[in-house]
PDB file of C-alpha atoms in Angstrom:
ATOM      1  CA  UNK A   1     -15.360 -54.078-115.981  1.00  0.00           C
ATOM      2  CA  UNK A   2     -19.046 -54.513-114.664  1.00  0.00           C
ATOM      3  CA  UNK A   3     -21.909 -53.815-116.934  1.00  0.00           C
ATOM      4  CA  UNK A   4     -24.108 -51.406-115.614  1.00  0.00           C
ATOM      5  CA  UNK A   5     -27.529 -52.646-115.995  1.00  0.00           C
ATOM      6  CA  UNK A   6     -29.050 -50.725-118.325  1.00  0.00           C
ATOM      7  CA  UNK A   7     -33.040 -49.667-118.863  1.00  0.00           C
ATOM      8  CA  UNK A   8     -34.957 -50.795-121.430  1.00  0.00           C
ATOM      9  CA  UNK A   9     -36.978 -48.717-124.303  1.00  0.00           C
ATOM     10  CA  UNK A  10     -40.270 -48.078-123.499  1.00  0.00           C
ATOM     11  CA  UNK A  11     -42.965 -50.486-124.849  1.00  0.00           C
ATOM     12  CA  UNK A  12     -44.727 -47.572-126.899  1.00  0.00           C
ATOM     13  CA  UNK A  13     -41.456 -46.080-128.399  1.00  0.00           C
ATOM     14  CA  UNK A  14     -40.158 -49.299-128.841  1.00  0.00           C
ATOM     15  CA  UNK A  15     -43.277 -50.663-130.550  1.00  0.00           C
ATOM     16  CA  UNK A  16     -42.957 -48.635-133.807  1.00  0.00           C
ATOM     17  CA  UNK A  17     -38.892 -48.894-134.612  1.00  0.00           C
ATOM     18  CA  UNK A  18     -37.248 -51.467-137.283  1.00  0.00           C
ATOM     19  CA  UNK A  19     -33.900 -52.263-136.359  1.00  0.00           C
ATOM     20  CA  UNK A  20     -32.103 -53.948-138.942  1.00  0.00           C
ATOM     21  CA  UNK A  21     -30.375 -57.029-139.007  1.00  0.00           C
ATOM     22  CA  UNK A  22     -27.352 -56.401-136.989  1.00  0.00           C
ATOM     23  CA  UNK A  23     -30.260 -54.682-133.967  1.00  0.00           C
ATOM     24  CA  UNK A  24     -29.413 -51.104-135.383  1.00  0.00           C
ATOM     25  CA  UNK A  25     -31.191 -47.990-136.525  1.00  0.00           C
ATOM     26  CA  UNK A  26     -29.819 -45.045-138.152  1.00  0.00           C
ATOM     27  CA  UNK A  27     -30.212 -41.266-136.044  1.00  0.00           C
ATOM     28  CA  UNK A  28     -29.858 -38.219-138.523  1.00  0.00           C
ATOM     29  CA  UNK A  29     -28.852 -35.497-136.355  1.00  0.00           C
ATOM     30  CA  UNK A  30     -30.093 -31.704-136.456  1.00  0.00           C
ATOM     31  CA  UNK A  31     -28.938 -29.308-135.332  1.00  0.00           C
ATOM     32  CA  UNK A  32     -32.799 -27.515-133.620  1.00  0.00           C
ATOM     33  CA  UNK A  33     -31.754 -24.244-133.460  1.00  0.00           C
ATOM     34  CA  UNK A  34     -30.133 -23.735-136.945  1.00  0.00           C
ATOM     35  CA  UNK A  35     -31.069 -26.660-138.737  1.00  0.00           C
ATOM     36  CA  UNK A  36     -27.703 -28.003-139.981  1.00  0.00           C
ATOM     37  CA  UNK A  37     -27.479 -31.563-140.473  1.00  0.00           C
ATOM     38  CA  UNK A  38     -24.884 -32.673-138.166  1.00  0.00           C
ATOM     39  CA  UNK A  39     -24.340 -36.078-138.608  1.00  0.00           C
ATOM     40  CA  UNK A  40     -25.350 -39.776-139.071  1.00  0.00           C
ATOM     41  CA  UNK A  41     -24.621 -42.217-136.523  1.00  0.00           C
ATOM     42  CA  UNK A  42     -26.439 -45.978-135.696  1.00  0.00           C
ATOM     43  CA  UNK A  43     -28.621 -47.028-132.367  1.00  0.00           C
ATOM     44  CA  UNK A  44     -29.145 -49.836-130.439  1.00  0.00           C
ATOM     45  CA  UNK A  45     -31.790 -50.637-128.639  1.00  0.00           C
ATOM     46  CA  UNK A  46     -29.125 -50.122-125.162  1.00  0.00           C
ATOM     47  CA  UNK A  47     -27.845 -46.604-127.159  1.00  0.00           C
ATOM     48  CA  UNK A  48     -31.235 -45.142-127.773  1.00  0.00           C
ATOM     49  CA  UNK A  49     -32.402 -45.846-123.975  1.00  0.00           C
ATOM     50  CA  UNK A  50     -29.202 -44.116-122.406  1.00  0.00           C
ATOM     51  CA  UNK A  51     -30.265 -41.158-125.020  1.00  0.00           C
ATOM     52  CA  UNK A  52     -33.452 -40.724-123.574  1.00  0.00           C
ATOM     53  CA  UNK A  53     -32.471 -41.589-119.786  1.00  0.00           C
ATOM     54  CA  UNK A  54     -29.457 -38.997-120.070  1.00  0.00           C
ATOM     55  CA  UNK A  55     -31.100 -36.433-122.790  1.00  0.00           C
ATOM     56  CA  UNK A  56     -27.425 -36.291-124.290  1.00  0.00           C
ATOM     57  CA  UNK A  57     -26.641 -38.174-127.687  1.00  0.00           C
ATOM     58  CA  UNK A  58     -25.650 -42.176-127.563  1.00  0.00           C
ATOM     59  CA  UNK A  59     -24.704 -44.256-130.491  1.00  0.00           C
ATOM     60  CA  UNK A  60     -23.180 -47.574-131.327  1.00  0.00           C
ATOM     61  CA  UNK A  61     -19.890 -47.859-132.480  1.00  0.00           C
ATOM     62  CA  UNK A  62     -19.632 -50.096-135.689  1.00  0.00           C
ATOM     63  CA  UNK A  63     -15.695 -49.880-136.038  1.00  0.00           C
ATOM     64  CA  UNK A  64     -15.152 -50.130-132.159  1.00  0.00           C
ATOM     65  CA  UNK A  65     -17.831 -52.061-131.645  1.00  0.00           C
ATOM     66  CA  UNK A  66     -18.987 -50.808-128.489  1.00  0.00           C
ATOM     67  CA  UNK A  67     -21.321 -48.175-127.185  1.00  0.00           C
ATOM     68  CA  UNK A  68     -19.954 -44.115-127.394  1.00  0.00           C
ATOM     69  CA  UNK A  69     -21.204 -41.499-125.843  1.00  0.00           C
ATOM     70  CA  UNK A  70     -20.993 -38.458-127.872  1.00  0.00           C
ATOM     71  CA  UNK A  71     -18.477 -36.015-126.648  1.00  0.00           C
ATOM     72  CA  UNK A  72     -17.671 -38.343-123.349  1.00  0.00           C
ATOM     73  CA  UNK A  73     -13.855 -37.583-124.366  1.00  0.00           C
ATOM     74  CA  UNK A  74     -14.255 -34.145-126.554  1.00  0.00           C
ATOM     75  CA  UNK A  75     -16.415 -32.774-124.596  1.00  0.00           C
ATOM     76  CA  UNK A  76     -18.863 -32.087-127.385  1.00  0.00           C
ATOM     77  CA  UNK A  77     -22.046 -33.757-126.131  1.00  0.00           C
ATOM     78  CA  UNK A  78     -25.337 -33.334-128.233  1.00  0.00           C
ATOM     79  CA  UNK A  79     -28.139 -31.757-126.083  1.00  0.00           C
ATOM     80  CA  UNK A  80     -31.362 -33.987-127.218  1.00  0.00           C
ATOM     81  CA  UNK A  81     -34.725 -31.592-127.301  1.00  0.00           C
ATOM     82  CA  UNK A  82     -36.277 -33.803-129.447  1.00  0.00           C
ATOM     83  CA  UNK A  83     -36.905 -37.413-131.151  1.00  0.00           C
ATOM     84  CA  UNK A  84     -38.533 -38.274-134.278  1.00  0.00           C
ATOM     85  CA  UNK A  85     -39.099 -41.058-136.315  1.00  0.00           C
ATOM     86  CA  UNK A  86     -39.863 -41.900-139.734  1.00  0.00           C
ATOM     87  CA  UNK A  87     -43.170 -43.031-141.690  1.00  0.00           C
ATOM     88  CA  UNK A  88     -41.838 -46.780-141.693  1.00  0.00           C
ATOM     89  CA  UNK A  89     -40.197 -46.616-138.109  1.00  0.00           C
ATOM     90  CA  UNK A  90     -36.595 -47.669-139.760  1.00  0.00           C
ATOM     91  CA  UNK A  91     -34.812 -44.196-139.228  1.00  0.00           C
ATOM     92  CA  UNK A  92     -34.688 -41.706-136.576  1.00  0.00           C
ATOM     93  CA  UNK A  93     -33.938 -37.790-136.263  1.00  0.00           C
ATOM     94  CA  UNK A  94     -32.674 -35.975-133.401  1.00  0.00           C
ATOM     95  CA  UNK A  95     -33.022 -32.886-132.835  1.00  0.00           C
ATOM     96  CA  UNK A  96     -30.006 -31.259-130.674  1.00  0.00           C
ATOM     97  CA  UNK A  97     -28.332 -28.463-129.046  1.00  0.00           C
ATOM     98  CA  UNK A  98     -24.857 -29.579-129.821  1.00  0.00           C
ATOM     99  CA  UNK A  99     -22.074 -28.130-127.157  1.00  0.00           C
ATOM    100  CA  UNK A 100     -18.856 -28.076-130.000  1.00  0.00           C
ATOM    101  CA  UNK A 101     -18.605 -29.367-133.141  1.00  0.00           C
ATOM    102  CA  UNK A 102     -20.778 -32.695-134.527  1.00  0.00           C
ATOM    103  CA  UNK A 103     -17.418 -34.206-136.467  1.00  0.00           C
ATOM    104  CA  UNK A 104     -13.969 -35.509-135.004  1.00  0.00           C
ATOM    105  CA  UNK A 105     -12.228 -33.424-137.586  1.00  0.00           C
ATOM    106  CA  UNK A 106     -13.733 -30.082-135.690  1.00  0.00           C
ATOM    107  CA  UNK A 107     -16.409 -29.292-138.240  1.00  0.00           C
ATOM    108  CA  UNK A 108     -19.627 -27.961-137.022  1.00  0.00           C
ATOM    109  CA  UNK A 109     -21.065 -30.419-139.315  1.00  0.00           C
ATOM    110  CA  UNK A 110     -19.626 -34.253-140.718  1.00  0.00           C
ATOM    111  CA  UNK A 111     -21.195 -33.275-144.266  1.00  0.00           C
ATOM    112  CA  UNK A 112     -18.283 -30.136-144.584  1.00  0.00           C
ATOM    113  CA  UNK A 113     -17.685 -31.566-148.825  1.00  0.00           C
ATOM    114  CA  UNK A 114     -20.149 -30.519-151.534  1.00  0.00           C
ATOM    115  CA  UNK A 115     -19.582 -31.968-155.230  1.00  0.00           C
ATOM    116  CA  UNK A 116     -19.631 -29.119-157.491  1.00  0.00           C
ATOM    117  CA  UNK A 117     -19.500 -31.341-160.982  1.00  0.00           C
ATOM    118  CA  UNK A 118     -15.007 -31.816-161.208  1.00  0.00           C
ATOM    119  CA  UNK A 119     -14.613 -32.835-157.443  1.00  0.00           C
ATOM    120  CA  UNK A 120     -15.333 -32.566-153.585  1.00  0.00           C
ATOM    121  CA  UNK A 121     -15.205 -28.727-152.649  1.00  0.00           C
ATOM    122  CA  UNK A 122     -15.091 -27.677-149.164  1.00  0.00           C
ATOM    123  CA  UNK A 123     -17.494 -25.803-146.737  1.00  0.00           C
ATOM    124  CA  UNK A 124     -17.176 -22.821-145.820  1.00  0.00           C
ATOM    125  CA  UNK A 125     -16.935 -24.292-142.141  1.00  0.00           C
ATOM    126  CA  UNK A 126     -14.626 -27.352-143.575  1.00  0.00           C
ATOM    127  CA  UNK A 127     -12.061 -28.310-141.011  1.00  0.00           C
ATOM    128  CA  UNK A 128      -8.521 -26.602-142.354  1.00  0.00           C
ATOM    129  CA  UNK A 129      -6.835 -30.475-141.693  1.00  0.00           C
ATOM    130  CA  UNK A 130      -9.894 -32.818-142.479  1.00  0.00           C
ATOM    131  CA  UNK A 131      -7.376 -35.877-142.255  1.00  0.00           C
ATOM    132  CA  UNK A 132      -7.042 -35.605-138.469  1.00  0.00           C
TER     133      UNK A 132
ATOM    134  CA  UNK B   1     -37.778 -54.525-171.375  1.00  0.00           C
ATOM    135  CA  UNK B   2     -33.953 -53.614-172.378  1.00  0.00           C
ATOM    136  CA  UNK B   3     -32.004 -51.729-169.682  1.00  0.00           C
ATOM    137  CA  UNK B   4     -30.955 -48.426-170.928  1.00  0.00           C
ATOM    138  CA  UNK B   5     -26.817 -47.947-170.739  1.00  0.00           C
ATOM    139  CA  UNK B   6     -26.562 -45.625-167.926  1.00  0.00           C
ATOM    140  CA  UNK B   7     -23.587 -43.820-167.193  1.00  0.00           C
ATOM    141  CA  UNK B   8     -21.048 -44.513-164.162  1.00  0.00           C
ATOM    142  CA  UNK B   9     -19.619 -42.371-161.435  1.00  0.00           C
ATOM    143  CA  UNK B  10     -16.981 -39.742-162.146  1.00  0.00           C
ATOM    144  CA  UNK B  11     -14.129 -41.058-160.234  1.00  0.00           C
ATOM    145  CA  UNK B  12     -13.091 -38.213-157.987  1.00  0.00           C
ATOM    146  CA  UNK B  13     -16.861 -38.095-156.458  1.00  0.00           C
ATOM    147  CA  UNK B  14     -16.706 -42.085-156.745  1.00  0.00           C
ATOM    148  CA  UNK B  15     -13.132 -41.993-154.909  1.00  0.00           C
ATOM    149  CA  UNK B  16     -14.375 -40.775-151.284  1.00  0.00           C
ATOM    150  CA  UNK B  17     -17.662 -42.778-151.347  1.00  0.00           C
ATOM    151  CA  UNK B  18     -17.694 -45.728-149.408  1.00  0.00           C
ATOM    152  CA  UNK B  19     -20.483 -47.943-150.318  1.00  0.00           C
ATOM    153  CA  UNK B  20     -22.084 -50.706-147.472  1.00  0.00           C
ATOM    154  CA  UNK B  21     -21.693 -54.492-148.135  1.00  0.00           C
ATOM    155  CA  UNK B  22     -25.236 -54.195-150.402  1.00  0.00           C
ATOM    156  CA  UNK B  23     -23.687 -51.618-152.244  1.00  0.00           C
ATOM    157  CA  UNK B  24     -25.872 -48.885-150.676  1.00  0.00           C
ATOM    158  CA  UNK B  25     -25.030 -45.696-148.872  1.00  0.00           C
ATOM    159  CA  UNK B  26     -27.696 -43.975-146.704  1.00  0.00           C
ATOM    160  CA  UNK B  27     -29.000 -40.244-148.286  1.00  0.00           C
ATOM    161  CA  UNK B  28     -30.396 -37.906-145.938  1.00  0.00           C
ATOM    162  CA  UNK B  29     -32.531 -35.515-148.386  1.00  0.00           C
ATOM    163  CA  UNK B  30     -33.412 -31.754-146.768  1.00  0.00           C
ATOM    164  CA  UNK B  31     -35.338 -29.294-148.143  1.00  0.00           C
ATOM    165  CA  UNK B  32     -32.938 -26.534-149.273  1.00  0.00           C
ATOM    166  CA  UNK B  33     -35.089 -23.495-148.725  1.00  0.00           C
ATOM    167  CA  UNK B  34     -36.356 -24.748-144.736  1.00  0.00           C
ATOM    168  CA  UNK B  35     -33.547 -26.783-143.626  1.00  0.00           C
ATOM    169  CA  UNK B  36     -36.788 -29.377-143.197  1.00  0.00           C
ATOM    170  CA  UNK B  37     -35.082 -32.798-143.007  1.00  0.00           C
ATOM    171  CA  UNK B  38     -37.694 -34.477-145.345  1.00  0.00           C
ATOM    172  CA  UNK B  39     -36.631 -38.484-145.443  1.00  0.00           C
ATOM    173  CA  UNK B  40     -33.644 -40.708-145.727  1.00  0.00           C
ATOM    174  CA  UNK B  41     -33.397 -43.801-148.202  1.00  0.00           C
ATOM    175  CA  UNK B  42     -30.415 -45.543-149.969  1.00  0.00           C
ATOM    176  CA  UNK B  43     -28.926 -45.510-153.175  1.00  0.00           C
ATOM    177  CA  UNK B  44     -26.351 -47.156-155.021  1.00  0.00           C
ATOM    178  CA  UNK B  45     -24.115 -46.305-157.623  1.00  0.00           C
ATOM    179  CA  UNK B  46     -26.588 -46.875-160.550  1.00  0.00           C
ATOM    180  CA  UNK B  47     -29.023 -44.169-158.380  1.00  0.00           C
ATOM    181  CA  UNK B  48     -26.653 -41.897-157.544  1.00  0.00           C
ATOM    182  CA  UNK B  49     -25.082 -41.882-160.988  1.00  0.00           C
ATOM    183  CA  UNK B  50     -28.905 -41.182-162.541  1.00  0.00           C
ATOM    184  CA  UNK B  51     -29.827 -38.381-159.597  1.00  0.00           C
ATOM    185  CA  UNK B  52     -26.730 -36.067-161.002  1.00  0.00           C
ATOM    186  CA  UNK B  53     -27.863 -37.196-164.360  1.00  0.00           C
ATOM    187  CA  UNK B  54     -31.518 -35.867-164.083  1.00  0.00           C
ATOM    188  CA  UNK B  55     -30.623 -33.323-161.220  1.00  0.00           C
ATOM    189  CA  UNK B  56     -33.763 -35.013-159.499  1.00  0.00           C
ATOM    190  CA  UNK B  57     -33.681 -37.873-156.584  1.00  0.00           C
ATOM    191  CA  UNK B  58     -33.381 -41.574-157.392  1.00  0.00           C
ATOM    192  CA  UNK B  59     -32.907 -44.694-154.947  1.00  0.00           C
ATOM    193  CA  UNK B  60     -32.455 -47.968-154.244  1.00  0.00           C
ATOM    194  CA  UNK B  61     -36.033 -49.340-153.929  1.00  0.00           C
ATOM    195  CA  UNK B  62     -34.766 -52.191-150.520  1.00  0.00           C
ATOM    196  CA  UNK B  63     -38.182 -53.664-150.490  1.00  0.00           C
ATOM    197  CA  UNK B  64     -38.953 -53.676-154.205  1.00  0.00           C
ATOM    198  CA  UNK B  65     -35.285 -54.622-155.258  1.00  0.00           C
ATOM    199  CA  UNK B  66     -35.588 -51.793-157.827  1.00  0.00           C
ATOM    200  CA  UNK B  67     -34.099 -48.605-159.258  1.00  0.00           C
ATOM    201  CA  UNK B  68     -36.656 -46.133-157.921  1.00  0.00           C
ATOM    202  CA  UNK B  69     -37.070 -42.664-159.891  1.00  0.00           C
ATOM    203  CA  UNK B  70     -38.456 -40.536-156.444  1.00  0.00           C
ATOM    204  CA  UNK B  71     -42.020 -38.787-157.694  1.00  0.00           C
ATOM    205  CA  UNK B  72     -41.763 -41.258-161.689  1.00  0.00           C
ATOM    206  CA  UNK B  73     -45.724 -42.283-160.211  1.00  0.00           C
ATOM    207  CA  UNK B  74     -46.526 -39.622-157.596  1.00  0.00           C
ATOM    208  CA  UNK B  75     -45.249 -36.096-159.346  1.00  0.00           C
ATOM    209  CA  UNK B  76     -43.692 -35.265-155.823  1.00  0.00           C
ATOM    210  CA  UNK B  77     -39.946 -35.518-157.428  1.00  0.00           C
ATOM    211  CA  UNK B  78     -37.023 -33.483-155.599  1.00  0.00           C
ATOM    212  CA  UNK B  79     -34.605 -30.909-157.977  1.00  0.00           C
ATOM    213  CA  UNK B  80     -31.106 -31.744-156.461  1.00  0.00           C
ATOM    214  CA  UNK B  81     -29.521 -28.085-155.690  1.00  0.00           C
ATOM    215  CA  UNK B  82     -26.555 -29.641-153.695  1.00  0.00           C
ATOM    216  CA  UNK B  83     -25.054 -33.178-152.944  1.00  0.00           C
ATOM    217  CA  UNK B  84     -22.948 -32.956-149.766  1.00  0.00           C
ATOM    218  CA  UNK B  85     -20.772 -36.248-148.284  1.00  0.00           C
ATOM    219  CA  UNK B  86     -19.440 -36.739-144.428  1.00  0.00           C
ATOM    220  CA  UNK B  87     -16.231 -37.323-143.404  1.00  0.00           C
ATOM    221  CA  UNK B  88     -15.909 -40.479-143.620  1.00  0.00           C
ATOM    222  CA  UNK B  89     -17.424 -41.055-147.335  1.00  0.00           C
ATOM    223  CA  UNK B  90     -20.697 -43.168-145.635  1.00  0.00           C
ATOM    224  CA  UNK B  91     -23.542 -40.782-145.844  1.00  0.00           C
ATOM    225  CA  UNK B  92     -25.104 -38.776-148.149  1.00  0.00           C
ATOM    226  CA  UNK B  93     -26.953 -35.148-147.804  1.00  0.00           C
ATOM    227  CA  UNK B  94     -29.030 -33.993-150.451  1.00  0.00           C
ATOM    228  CA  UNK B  95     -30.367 -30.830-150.614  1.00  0.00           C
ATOM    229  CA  UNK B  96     -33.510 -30.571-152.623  1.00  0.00           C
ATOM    230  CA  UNK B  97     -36.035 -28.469-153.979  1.00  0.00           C
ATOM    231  CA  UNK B  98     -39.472 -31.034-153.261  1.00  0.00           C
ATOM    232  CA  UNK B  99     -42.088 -30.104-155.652  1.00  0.00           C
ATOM    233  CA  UNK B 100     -44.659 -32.065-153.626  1.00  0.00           C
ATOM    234  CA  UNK B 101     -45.209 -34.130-149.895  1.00  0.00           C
ATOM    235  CA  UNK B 102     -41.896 -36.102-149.724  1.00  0.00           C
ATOM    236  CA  UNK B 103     -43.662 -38.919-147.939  1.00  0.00           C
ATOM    237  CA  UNK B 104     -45.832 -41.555-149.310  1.00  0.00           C
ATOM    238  CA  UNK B 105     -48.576 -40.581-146.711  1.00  0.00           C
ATOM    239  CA  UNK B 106     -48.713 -37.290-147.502  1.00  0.00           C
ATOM    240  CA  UNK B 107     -47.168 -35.114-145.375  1.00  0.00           C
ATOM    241  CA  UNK B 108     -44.065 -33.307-146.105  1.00  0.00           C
ATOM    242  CA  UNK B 109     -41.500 -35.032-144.023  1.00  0.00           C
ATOM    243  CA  UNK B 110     -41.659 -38.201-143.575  1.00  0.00           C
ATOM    244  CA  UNK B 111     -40.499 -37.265-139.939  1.00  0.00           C
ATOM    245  CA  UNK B 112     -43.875 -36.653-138.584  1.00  0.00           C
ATOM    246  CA  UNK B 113     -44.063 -38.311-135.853  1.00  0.00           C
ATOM    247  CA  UNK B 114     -42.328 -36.927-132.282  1.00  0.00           C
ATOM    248  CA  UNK B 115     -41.673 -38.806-128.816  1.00  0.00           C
ATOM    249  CA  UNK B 116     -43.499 -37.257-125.993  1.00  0.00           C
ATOM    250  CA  UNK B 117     -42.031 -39.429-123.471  1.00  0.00           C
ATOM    251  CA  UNK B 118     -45.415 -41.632-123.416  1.00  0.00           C
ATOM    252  CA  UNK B 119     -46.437 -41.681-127.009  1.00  0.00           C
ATOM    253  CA  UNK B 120     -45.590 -40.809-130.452  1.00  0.00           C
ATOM    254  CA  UNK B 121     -47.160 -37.577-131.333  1.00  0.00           C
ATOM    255  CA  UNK B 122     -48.052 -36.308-134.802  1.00  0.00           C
ATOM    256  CA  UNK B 123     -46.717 -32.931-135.856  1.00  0.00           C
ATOM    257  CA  UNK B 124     -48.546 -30.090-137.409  1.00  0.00           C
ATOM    258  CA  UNK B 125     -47.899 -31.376-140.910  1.00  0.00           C
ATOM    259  CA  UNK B 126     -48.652 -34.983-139.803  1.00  0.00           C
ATOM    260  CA  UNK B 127     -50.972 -37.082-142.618  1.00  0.00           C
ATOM    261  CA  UNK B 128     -54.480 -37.166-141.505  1.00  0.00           C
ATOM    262  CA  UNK B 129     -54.513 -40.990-142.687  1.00  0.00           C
ATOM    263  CA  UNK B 130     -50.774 -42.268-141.834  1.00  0.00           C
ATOM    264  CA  UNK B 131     -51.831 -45.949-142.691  1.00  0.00           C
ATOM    265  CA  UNK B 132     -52.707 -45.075-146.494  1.00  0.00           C
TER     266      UNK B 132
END
């Protein structure tokens, strides 16, 4: 399978990020119109460019190892109206209009488990099956 | 200067946490009244075990090696309201109550910064002096 050359980051942009050790930056992602916190996901330099070429949510894939296009398969691709960054340029939020649910387990949001002192209580929007 | 004994984890929140290779996992802290993301930073157990302790923020100082009591110097510390985990146990949200600027520069994100395509912008409540 050929690579498709990809573009770069822009000098500007690029100029104020950290990426850590292993070339990656973590992307909080909101949710613009309500505000939820969707989820947390890592960037590469190649996953942040194909964010801002294609305006729809990119990450890399620590357990596969490869780049993932959010909702490629589900169908639940992440709108990006905006891209911030933080005071020391080593985290990044993006702002979204997601098209489905942010988690796998069909939770609007990944953070669906609040501790309430005894254990892990769900969401109101918890997934009924959060071990699929 | 003798470290105080500091209490552990309870198990069942300590079960579905899964900490990184430095013993850190990544906390997203929001505002709980705007939905403002206001920062991330990392703590460990030690940090996490002292934030439900206090019911205010602590962290995993990376630069300064160090336990790191969020507002012990500034007076900008962060009342916990909720603590909220993802699915898969490697990120943290905490909803807070800031009772200051959550960002060492001032402002009240430390998010204040947007791309514009060309440039990073500062937002409305960017610092005046972000180099301080």
């Amino acid at each position: 399978m050929s690579e498709q050359p990809r573009p770069g980051l822009p000098p500007a942009l690029r100029a104020v990020l950290r990426f850590d050790e292993r070339g990656l930056i973590p992307a909080i992602v909101q949710d613009a119109r309500t505000g939820q916190v969707l989820m947390l996901a890592y960037m590469n330099e190649t996953a942040l460019a194909e964010t801002l070429r294609t305006r729809e949510t990119h990450f890399w894939s620590r357990s596969r190892q490869t780049l993932w296009h959010k909702g490629a398969t589900s169908g639940n691709t992440q709108r990006v109206v905006d891209l911030r960054v933080d005071c020391d340029g080593d985290t990044l939020l993006v702002l979204v209009e997601p098209q489905g649910p942010a988690c796998h387990t069909g939770a609007t949001s990944c953070f669906f488990r609040a501790w309430d002192g005894e254990g892990w209580r769900p969401l109101a929007f918890a997934p009924t099956d959060p071990e699929r």
